[in-house]
Structures are given as C-alpha cells and as structure tokens.
GROMACS .gro file of C-alpha atoms in nm:
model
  390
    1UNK     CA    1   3.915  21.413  17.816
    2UNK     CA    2   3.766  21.106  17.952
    3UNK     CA    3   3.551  21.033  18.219
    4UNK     CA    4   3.334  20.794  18.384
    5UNK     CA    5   2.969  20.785  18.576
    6UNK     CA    6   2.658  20.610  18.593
    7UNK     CA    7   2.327  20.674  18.488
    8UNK     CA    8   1.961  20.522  18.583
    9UNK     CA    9   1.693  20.528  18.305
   10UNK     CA   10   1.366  20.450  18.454
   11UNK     CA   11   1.055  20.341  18.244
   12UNK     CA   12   0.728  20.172  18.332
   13UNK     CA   13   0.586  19.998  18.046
   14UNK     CA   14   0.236  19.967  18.003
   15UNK     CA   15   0.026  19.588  17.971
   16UNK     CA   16   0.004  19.630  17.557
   17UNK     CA   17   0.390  19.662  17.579
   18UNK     CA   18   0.444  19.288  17.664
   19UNK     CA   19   0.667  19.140  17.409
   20UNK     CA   20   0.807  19.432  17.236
   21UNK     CA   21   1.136  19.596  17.156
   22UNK     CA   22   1.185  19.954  17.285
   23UNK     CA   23   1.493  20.142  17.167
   24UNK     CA   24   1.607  20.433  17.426
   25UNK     CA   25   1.869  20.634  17.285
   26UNK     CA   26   2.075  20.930  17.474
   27UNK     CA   27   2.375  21.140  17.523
   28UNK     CA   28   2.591  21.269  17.806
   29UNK     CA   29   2.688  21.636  17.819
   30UNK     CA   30   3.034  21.747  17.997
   31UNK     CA   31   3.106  22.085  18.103
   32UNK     CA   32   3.479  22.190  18.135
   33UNK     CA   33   3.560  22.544  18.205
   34UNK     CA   34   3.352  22.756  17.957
   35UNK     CA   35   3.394  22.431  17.683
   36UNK     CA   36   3.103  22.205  17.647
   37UNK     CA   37   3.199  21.818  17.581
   38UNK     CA   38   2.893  21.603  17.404
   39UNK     CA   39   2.928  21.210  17.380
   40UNK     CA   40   2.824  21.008  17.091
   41UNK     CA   41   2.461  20.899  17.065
   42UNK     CA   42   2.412  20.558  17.253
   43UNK     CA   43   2.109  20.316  17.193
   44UNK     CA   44   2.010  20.033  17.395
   45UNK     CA   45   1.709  19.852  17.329
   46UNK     CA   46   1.436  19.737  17.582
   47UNK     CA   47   1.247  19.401  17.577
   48UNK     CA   48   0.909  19.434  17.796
   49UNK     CA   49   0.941  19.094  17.968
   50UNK     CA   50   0.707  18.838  18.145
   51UNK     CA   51   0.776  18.873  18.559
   52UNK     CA   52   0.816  18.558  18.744
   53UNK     CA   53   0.611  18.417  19.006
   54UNK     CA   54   0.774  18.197  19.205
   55UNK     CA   55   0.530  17.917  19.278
   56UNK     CA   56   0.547  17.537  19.255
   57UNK     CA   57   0.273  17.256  19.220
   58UNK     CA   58   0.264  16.913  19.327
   59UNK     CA   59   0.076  16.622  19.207
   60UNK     CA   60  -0.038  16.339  19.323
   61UNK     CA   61  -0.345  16.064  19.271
   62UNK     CA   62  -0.620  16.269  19.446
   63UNK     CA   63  -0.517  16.613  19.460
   64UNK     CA   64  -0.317  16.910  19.349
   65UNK     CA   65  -0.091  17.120  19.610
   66UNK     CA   66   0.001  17.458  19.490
   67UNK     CA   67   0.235  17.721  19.688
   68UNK     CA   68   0.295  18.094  19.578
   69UNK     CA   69   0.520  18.290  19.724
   70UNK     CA   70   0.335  18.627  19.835
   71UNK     CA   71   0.628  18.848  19.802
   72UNK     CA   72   0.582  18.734  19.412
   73UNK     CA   73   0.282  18.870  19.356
   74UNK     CA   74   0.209  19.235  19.411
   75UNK     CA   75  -0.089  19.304  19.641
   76UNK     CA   76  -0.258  18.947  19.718
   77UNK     CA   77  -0.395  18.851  20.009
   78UNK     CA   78  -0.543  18.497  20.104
   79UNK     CA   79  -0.891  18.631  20.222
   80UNK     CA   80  -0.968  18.832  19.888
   81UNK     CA   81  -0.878  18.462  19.730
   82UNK     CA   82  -1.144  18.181  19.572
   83UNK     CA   83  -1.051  17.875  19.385
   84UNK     CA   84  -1.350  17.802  19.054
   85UNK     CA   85  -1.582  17.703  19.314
   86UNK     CA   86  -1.563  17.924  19.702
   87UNK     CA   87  -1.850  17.747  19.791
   88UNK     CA   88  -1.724  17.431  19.961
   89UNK     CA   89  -1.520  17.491  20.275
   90UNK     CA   90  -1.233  17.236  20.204
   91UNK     CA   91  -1.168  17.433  19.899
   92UNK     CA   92  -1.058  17.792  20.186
   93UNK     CA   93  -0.711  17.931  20.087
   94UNK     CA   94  -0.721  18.029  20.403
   95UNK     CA   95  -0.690  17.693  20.571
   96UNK     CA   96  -0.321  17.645  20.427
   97UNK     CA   97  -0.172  18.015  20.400
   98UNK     CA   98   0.067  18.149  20.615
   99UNK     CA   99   0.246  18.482  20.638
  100UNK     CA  100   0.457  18.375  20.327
  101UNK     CA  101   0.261  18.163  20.107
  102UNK     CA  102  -0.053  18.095  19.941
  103UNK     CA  103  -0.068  17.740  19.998
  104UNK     CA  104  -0.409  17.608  19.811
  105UNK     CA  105  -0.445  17.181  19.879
  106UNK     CA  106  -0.668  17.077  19.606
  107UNK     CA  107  -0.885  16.794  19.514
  108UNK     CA  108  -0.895  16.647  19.242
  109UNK     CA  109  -1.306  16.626  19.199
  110UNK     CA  110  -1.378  16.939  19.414
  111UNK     CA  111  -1.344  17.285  19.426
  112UNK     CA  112  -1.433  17.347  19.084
  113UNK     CA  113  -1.167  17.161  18.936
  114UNK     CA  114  -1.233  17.119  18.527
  115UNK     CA  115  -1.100  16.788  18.374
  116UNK     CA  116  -0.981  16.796  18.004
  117UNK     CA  117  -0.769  16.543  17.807
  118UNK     CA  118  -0.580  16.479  17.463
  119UNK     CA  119  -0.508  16.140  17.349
  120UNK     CA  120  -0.190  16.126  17.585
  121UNK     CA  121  -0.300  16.273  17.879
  122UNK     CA  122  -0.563  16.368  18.110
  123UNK     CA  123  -0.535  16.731  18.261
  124UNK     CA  124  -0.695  16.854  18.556
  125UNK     CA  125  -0.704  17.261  18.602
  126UNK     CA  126  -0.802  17.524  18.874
  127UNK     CA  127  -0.721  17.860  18.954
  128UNK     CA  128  -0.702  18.111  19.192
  129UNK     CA  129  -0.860  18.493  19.120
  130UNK     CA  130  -0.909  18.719  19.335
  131UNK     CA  131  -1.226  18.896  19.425
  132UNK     CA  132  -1.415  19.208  19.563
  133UNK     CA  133  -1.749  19.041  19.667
  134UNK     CA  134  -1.755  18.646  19.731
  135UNK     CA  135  -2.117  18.624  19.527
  136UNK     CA  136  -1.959  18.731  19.182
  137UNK     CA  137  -1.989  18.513  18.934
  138UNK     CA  138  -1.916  18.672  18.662
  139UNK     CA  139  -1.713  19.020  18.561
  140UNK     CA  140  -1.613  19.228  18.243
  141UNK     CA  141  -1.329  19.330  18.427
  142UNK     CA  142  -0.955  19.185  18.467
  143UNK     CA  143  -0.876  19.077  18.793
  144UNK     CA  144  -0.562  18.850  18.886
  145UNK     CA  145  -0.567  18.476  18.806
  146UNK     CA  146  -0.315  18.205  18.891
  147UNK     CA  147  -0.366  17.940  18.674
  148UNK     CA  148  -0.237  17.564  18.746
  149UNK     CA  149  -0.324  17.161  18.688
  150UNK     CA  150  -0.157  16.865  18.713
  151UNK     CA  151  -0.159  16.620  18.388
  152UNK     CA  152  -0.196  16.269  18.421
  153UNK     CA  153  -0.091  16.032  18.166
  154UNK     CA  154  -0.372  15.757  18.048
  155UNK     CA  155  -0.307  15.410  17.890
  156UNK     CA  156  -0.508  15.361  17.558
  157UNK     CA  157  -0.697  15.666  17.321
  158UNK     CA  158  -1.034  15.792  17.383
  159UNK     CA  159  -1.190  15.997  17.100
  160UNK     CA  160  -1.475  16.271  17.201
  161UNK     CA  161  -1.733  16.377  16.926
  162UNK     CA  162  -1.821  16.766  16.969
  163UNK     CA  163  -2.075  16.923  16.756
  164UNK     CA  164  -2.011  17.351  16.845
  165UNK     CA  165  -2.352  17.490  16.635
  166UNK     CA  166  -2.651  17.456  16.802
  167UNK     CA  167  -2.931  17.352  16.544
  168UNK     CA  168  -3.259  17.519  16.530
  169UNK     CA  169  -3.578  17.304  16.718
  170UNK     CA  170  -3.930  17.203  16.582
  171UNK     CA  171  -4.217  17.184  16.791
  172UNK     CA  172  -4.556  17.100  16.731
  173UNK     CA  173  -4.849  17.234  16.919
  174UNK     CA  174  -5.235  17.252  16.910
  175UNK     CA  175  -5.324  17.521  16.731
  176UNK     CA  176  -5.002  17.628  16.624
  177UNK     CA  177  -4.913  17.348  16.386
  178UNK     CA  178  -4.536  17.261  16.346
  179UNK     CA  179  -4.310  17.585  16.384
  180UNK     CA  180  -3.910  17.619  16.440
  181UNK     CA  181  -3.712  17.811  16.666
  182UNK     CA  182  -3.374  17.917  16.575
  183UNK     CA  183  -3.110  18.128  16.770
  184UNK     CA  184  -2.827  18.292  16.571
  185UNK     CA  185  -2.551  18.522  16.644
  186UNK     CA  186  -2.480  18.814  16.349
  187UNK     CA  187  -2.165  19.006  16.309
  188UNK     CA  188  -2.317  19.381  16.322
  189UNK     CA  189  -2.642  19.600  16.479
  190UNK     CA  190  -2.819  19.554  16.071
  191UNK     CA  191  -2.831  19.221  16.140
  192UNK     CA  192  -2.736  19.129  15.772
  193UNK     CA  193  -2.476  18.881  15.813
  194UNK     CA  194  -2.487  18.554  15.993
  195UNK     CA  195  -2.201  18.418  16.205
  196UNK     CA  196  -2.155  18.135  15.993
  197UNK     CA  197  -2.143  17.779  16.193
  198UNK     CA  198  -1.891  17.633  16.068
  199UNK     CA  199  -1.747  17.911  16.269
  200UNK     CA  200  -1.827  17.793  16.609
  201UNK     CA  201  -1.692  17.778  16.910
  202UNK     CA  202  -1.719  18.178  16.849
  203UNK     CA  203  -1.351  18.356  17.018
  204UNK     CA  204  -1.460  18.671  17.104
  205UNK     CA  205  -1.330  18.908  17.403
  206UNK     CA  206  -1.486  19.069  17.721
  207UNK     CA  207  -1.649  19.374  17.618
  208UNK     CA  208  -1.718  19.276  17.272
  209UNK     CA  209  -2.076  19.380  17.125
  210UNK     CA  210  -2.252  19.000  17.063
  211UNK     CA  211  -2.588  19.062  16.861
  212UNK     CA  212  -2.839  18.761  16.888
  213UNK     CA  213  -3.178  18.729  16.652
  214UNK     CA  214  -3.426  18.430  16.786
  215UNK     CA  215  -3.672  18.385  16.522
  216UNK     CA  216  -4.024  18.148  16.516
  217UNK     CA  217  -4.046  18.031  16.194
  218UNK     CA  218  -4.438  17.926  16.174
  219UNK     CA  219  -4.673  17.872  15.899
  220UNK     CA  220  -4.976  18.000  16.147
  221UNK     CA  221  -5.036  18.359  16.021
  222UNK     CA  222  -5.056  18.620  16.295
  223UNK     CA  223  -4.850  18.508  16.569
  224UNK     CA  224  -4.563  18.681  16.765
  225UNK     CA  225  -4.286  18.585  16.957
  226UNK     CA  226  -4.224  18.655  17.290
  227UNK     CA  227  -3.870  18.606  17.527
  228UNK     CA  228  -3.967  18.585  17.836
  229UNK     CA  229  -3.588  18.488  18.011
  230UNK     CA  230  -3.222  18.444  17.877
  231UNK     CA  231  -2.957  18.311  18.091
  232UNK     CA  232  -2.607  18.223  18.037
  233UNK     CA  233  -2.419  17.949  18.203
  234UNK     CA  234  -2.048  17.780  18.119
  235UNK     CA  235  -2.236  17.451  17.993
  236UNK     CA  236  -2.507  17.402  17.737
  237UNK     CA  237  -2.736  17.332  18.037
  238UNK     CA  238  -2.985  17.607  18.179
  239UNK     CA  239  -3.002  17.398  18.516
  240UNK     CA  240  -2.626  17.407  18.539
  241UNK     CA  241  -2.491  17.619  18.856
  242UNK     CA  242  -2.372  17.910  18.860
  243UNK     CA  243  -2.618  18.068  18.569
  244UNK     CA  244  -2.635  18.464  18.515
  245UNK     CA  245  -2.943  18.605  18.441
  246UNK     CA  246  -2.974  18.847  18.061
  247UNK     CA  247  -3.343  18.860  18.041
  248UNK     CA  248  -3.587  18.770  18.353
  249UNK     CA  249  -3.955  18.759  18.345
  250UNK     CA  250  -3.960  18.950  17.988
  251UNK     CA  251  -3.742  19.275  18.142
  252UNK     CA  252  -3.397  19.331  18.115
  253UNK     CA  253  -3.173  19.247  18.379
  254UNK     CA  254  -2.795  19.292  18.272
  255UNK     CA  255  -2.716  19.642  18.226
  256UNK     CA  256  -2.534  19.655  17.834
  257UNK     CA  257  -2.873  19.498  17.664
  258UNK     CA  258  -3.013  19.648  17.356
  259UNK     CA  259  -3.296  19.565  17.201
  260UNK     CA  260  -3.368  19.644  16.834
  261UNK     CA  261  -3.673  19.679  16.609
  262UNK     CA  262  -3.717  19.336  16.457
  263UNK     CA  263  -3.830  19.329  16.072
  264UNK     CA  264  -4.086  19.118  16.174
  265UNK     CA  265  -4.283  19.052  16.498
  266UNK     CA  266  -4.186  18.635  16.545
  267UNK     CA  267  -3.876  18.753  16.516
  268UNK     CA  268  -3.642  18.899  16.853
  269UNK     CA  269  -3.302  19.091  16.818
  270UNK     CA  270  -3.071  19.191  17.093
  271UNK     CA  271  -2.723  19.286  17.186
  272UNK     CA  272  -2.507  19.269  17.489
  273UNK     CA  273  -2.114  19.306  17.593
  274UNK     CA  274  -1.934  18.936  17.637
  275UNK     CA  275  -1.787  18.891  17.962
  276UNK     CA  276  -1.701  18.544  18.152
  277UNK     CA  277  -1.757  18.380  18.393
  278UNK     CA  278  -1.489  18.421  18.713
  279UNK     CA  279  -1.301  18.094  18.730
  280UNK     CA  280  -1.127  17.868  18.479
  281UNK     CA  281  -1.497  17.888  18.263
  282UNK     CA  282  -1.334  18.019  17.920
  283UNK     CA  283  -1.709  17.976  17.722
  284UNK     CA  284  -2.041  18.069  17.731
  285UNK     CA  285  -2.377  17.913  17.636
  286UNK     CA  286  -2.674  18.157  17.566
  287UNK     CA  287  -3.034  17.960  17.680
  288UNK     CA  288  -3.315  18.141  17.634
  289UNK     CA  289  -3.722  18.072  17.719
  290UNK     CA  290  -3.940  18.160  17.436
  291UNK     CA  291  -4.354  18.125  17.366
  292UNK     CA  292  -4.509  18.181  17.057
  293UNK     CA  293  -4.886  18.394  17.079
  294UNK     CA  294  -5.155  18.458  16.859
  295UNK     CA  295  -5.073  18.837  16.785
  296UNK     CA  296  -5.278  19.170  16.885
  297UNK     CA  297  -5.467  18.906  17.174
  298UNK     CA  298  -5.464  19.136  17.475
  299UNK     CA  299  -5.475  18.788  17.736
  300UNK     CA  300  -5.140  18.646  17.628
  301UNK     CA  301  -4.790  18.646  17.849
  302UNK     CA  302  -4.610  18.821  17.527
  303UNK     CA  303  -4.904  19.103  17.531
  304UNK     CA  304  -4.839  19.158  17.914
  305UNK     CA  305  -4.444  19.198  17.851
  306UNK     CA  306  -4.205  19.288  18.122
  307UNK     CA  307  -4.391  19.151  18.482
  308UNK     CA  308  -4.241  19.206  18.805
  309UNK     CA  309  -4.214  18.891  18.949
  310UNK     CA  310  -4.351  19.031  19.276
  311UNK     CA  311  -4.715  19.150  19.076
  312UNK     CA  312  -5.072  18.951  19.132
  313UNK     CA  313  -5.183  18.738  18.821
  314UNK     CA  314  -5.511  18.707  18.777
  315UNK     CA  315  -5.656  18.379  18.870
  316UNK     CA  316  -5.718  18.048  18.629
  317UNK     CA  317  -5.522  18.331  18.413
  318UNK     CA  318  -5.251  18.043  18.221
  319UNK     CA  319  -5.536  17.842  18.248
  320UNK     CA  320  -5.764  18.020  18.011
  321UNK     CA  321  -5.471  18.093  17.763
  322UNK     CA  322  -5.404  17.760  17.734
  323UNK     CA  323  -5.726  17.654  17.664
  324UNK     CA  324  -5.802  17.880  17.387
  325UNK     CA  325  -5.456  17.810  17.247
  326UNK     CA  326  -5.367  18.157  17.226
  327UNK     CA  327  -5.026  18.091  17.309
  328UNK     CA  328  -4.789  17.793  17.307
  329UNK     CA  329  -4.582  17.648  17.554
  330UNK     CA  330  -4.272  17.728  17.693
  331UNK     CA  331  -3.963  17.612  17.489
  332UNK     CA  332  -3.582  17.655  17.535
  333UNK     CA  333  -3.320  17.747  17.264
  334UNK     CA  334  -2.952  17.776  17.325
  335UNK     CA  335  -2.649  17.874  17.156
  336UNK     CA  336  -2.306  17.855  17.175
  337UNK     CA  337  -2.057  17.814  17.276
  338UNK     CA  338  -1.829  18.177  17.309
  339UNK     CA  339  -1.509  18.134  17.368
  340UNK     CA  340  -1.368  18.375  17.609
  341UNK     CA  341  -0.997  18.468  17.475
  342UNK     CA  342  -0.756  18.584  17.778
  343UNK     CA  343  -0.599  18.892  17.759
  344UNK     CA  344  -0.302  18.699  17.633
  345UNK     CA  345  -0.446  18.609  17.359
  346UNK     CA  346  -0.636  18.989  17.247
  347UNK     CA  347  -0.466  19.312  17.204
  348UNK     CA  348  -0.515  19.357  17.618
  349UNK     CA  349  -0.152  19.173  17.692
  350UNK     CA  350  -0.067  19.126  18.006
  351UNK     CA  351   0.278  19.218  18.124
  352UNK     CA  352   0.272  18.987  18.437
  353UNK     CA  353   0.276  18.674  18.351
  354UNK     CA  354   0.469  18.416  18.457
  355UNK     CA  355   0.510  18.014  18.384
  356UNK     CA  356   0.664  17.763  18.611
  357UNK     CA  357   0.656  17.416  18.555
  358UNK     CA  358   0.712  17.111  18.828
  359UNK     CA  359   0.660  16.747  18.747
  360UNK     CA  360   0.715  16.465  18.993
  361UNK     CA  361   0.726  16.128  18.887
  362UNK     CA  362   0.493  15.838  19.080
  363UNK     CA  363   0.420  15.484  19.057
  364UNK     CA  364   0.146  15.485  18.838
  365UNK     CA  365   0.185  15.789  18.617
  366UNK     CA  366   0.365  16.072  18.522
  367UNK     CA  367   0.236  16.419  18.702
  368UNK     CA  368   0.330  16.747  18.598
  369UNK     CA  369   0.175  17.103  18.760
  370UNK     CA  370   0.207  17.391  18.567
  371UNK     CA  371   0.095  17.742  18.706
  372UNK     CA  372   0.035  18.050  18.488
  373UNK     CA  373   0.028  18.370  18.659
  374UNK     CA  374  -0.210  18.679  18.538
  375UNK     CA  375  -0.192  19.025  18.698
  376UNK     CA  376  -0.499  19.223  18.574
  377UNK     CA  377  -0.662  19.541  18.735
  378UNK     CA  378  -0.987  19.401  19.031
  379UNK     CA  379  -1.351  19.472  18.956
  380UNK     CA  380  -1.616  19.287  18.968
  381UNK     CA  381  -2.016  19.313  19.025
  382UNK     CA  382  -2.339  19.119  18.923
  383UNK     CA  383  -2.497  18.885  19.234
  384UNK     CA  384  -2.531  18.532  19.167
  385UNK     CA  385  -2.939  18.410  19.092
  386UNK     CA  386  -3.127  18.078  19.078
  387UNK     CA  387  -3.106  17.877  18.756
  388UNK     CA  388  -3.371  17.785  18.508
  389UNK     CA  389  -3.668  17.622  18.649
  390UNK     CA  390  -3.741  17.243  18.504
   0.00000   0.00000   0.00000
C-alpha cells in the first residue's frame, strides 16, 4: 500500500540554540479497514540558523549611510531608536526614516561614532539600539543593536602602546607621610585571590558578580579609609561624559552593591553586577574618590559616612579638618578596563543575528560597511548624572 501526504513540524528554538544540530525523528501511522499500517522511523536534523537582516551601508569620506529594511527586523520603530550618542539632533533616525526603512546618515566625527584601526585600516563604528527611556545610559538588560562602520584603508603603520593594569598611586601629605592607594579586582566574596594583571582587559558578562578591594597602604598608625564616590565611565577618565554613578557622597547609589567587612579598617571591599554602557562602549573603567582619616576622630568626612547631599555642614567645618590634618585630601584611583563580552560571545547566544557586508570603492580609499544585527529582549533603567567634579 502506498501513499502520499504532507506534514508541517513546527519548532521555535530558543536564543542558546543558535548554532546547534537538532535531530527530529517521527513516523506516520495508516489506518486501512481494521489493519493498522506504520512507516519506518524518519530523522531529519535541524540547524538553528542566524536570520538575515536585509540592510546595506555606504561609505564615503565624511560619513556613513546605513538603510534597514523594517520588515527585517521584528518590532522596530524609528522613534524608540538612538545612535551611541541621541544627544545631538543631526544624529535623529527620525530625520531619514520612512514607512520602509531605517535610514540613519552618519558622520563620521559625530553621533558617537568610535574610531579604531589595525595596521591596514582605520575603522569607524556606530550602532543603533533601541530604547525605553532616552536618559539611559546604561542597562543589564539585552535590548536590540544594529551594529555597522565603514573601514578606511591608511597609507603607512602606526603602532599604539596600551598598558590594561592600572598601577597603584603614592601620595604624600602633611601629617600622613607617604601612603599608597591601590584598587584591585578578586575573583570571589573571601577576597583571597587577586585577578592577576597580566590578566587585564578583564572579559566578563552583564550580570556577573565583580568584587573590588581599595586599600591605603600607610605607615601612619591609626588611620582609616574612607570612599566617598565611585563612578564608572567607558574611558579611564572620571570627567568623561556619560559617567554612572556606584557610590555618591559615601551612600550607595546602584542597586546590586555589597559591601563586606574589610580585615582591616584602611582597607574597602565591595561587589556589584557588570553591566555596559548602551552604545558601541564594550569596557568599563571603575574611578573612585578616596580620603584617608585619622581613625576613631569624630570631626572627619569618613566618621560622618553616608551625607545627603541636600544636609547643612557646619561652617569653617573642611576648614578645621584640614588644619589639624585629621584627614587627607581627596585622591582618585581607577581600574580597568572590563570588557563587556556580547551575548555572542557568552553562553546568552543570540539567534538573530545577521551580517551583511557592502564595500564601494572611491578615489582615495577603499570603503567597506558592515552591519551586524542583534535581537535581544528591551529593558533598561538608571538616569544619566553629572560627572566627577575637577
């Protein structure tokens, strides 16, 4: 007996799926009279592919063009769109758009563009992400990015020089002597082990636990050290724009801090969750403000801890302190820099991702746009603050 039919297997795969093999096995039953007829088993096997986005870039001396097809990308819409940097009103998605595409015109030294090169080639990127609130800056969420640049060829090599670690800093102060700050990452909570740094830039995903120990090494007996802020920014820079506030005015500001009982008081250990910063900003720089006080001294700024910024202060109140040298100055200690993997890269794959390539070919160089197309679930929160005061 032989007969013939179609049949529709229907699967959604989930984002951890992207890349592998699924085998689906099955067989057809046949009923004929009051004799049942069973086929032989039948496999085919599944690949969990990468969806297109059909999309195209052009380059050209002072700016990058990039068009997206909507109907490519599932639930996008121009005004809940930002390029690295909304702030600049050339840089609107919305200027471009129309009902089919998301048509971004982009120059080369604006809208957050980020400039890299290798010894061939210099490559300038952007992206486009979407957003919930226009103030984000940063999010531990996935949201969808469209990544692109154009890469320009150079004559001639230049060579850059990049030390990751940051080294610990010596100060000397009246009636403190010569003491050292230093700013480490550790692996766990026990604070045992030491991220070595040889090991920096540090990959580590959103989410992740980091755990941070700032320590005042001082030869002045009784003294105790106090963190009064910690920011992050994208650059090793506290006055770089945007910055996201950790610690303000000695209280906590960003919700996954832990603090832990140092083994000593000029020491300070904390943990947060990574996250990064919304844009093509792949690392992280932690910058923290730190003073040094004589301990148990009731009249210092680490004895008063957390202060609203809003409450009185006495008067002549930093000026007495300083006078009696009962604490130091202010000094700032970084470290960095994390390196943000994409969920490409960690065990959150992404199954929509696509790659499209488009070079053109011009007088003086060749350009080439390539776009790179992320489809991640939208959330994001913290509001944007002021960056560290000079």
């Amino acid at each position: 007996m032989t007969t013939q039919g179609e049949f529709v297997i229907r699967w959604t795969p989930i984002r951890d799926n992207l890349g592998e093999y699924f085998p689906i096995c099955f067989i057809t039953e046949g009923l004929s009279g009051s004799s049942v007829y069973q086929s032989e088993m039948r496999c085919v096997v599944v690949e969990v592919g990468r969806r297109k986005v059909k999309a195209k870039v052009v380059c050209d001396e002072t700016k990058m063009t990039v068009e997206v097809e909507k109907s490519s990308v599932t639930g996008i819409h121009e005004d809940h769109l930002r390029l690295n940097d909304p702030s600049n009103s050339a840089c609107d998605l919305q200027r471009f758009s129309n009902n089919t595409h998301i048509i971004g015109v982009i120059p080369l030294n604006a809208c957050g563009t980020q400039i890299e090169e290798d010894d061939d080639n210099l490559i300038f990127k952007n992206e486009i992400t979407t957003f919930d609130n226009p103030n984000d800056i940063i999010t531990r969420h996935h949201q969808v990015e469209i990544q692109f640049y154009c890469q320009y060829a150079k004559r001639g090599n230049v060579s850059l020089g990049f030390t990751a670690h940051r080294d610990s800093i010596t100060v000397v102060e009246k009636g403190f002597g010569t003491f050292t700050y230093q700013f480490e990452f550790y692996q766990t909570s026990q604070f045992t082990n030491m991220v070595d740094p040889r090991d920096y830039p540090l990959d580590v995903v959103v989410k992740q636990m980091l755990y941070m120990d700032i320590e005042a090494v001082s030869t002045v007996n009784n003294t105790e050290l106090f963190v009064e802020s910690c920011r992050a920014a994208p650059y090793d820079n506290p006055n770089y724009h945007p910055t996201y506030p950790i610690i303000e005015n000695g209280c906590i500001v960003d919700e996954t801090v832990q603090i832990f009982s140092p083994r000593h008081q000029r020491h300070f250990q904390f943990g947060m969750e990574a996250f990064k910063f919304i844009g093509m900003h792949d690392q992280v720089y932690i910058s923290c403000s730190v003073i040094l006080c004589e301990a148990g001294n009731p009249n210092t700024r680490c004895a008063q801890g957390c202060v609203n910024s809003t409450s009185p202060q006495p008067a002549g109140h930093h000026h007495r302190k300083r006078e009696a040298a009962m604490q130091t100055a202010k000094h700032h200690i970084s470290q960095g820099p994390l390196r943000l993997r994409r969920s490409s890269e960690s065990s959150v794959t992404n199954m929509n991702m696509g790659l499209m390539v488009g070079c053109i070919v011009a007088a003086v160089a060749m350009l080439c746009g390539v776009m790179l197309y992320k489809d991640k679930t939208s959330g994001v929160k913290y509001q944007p603050l002021t960056t560290f005061e000079t």
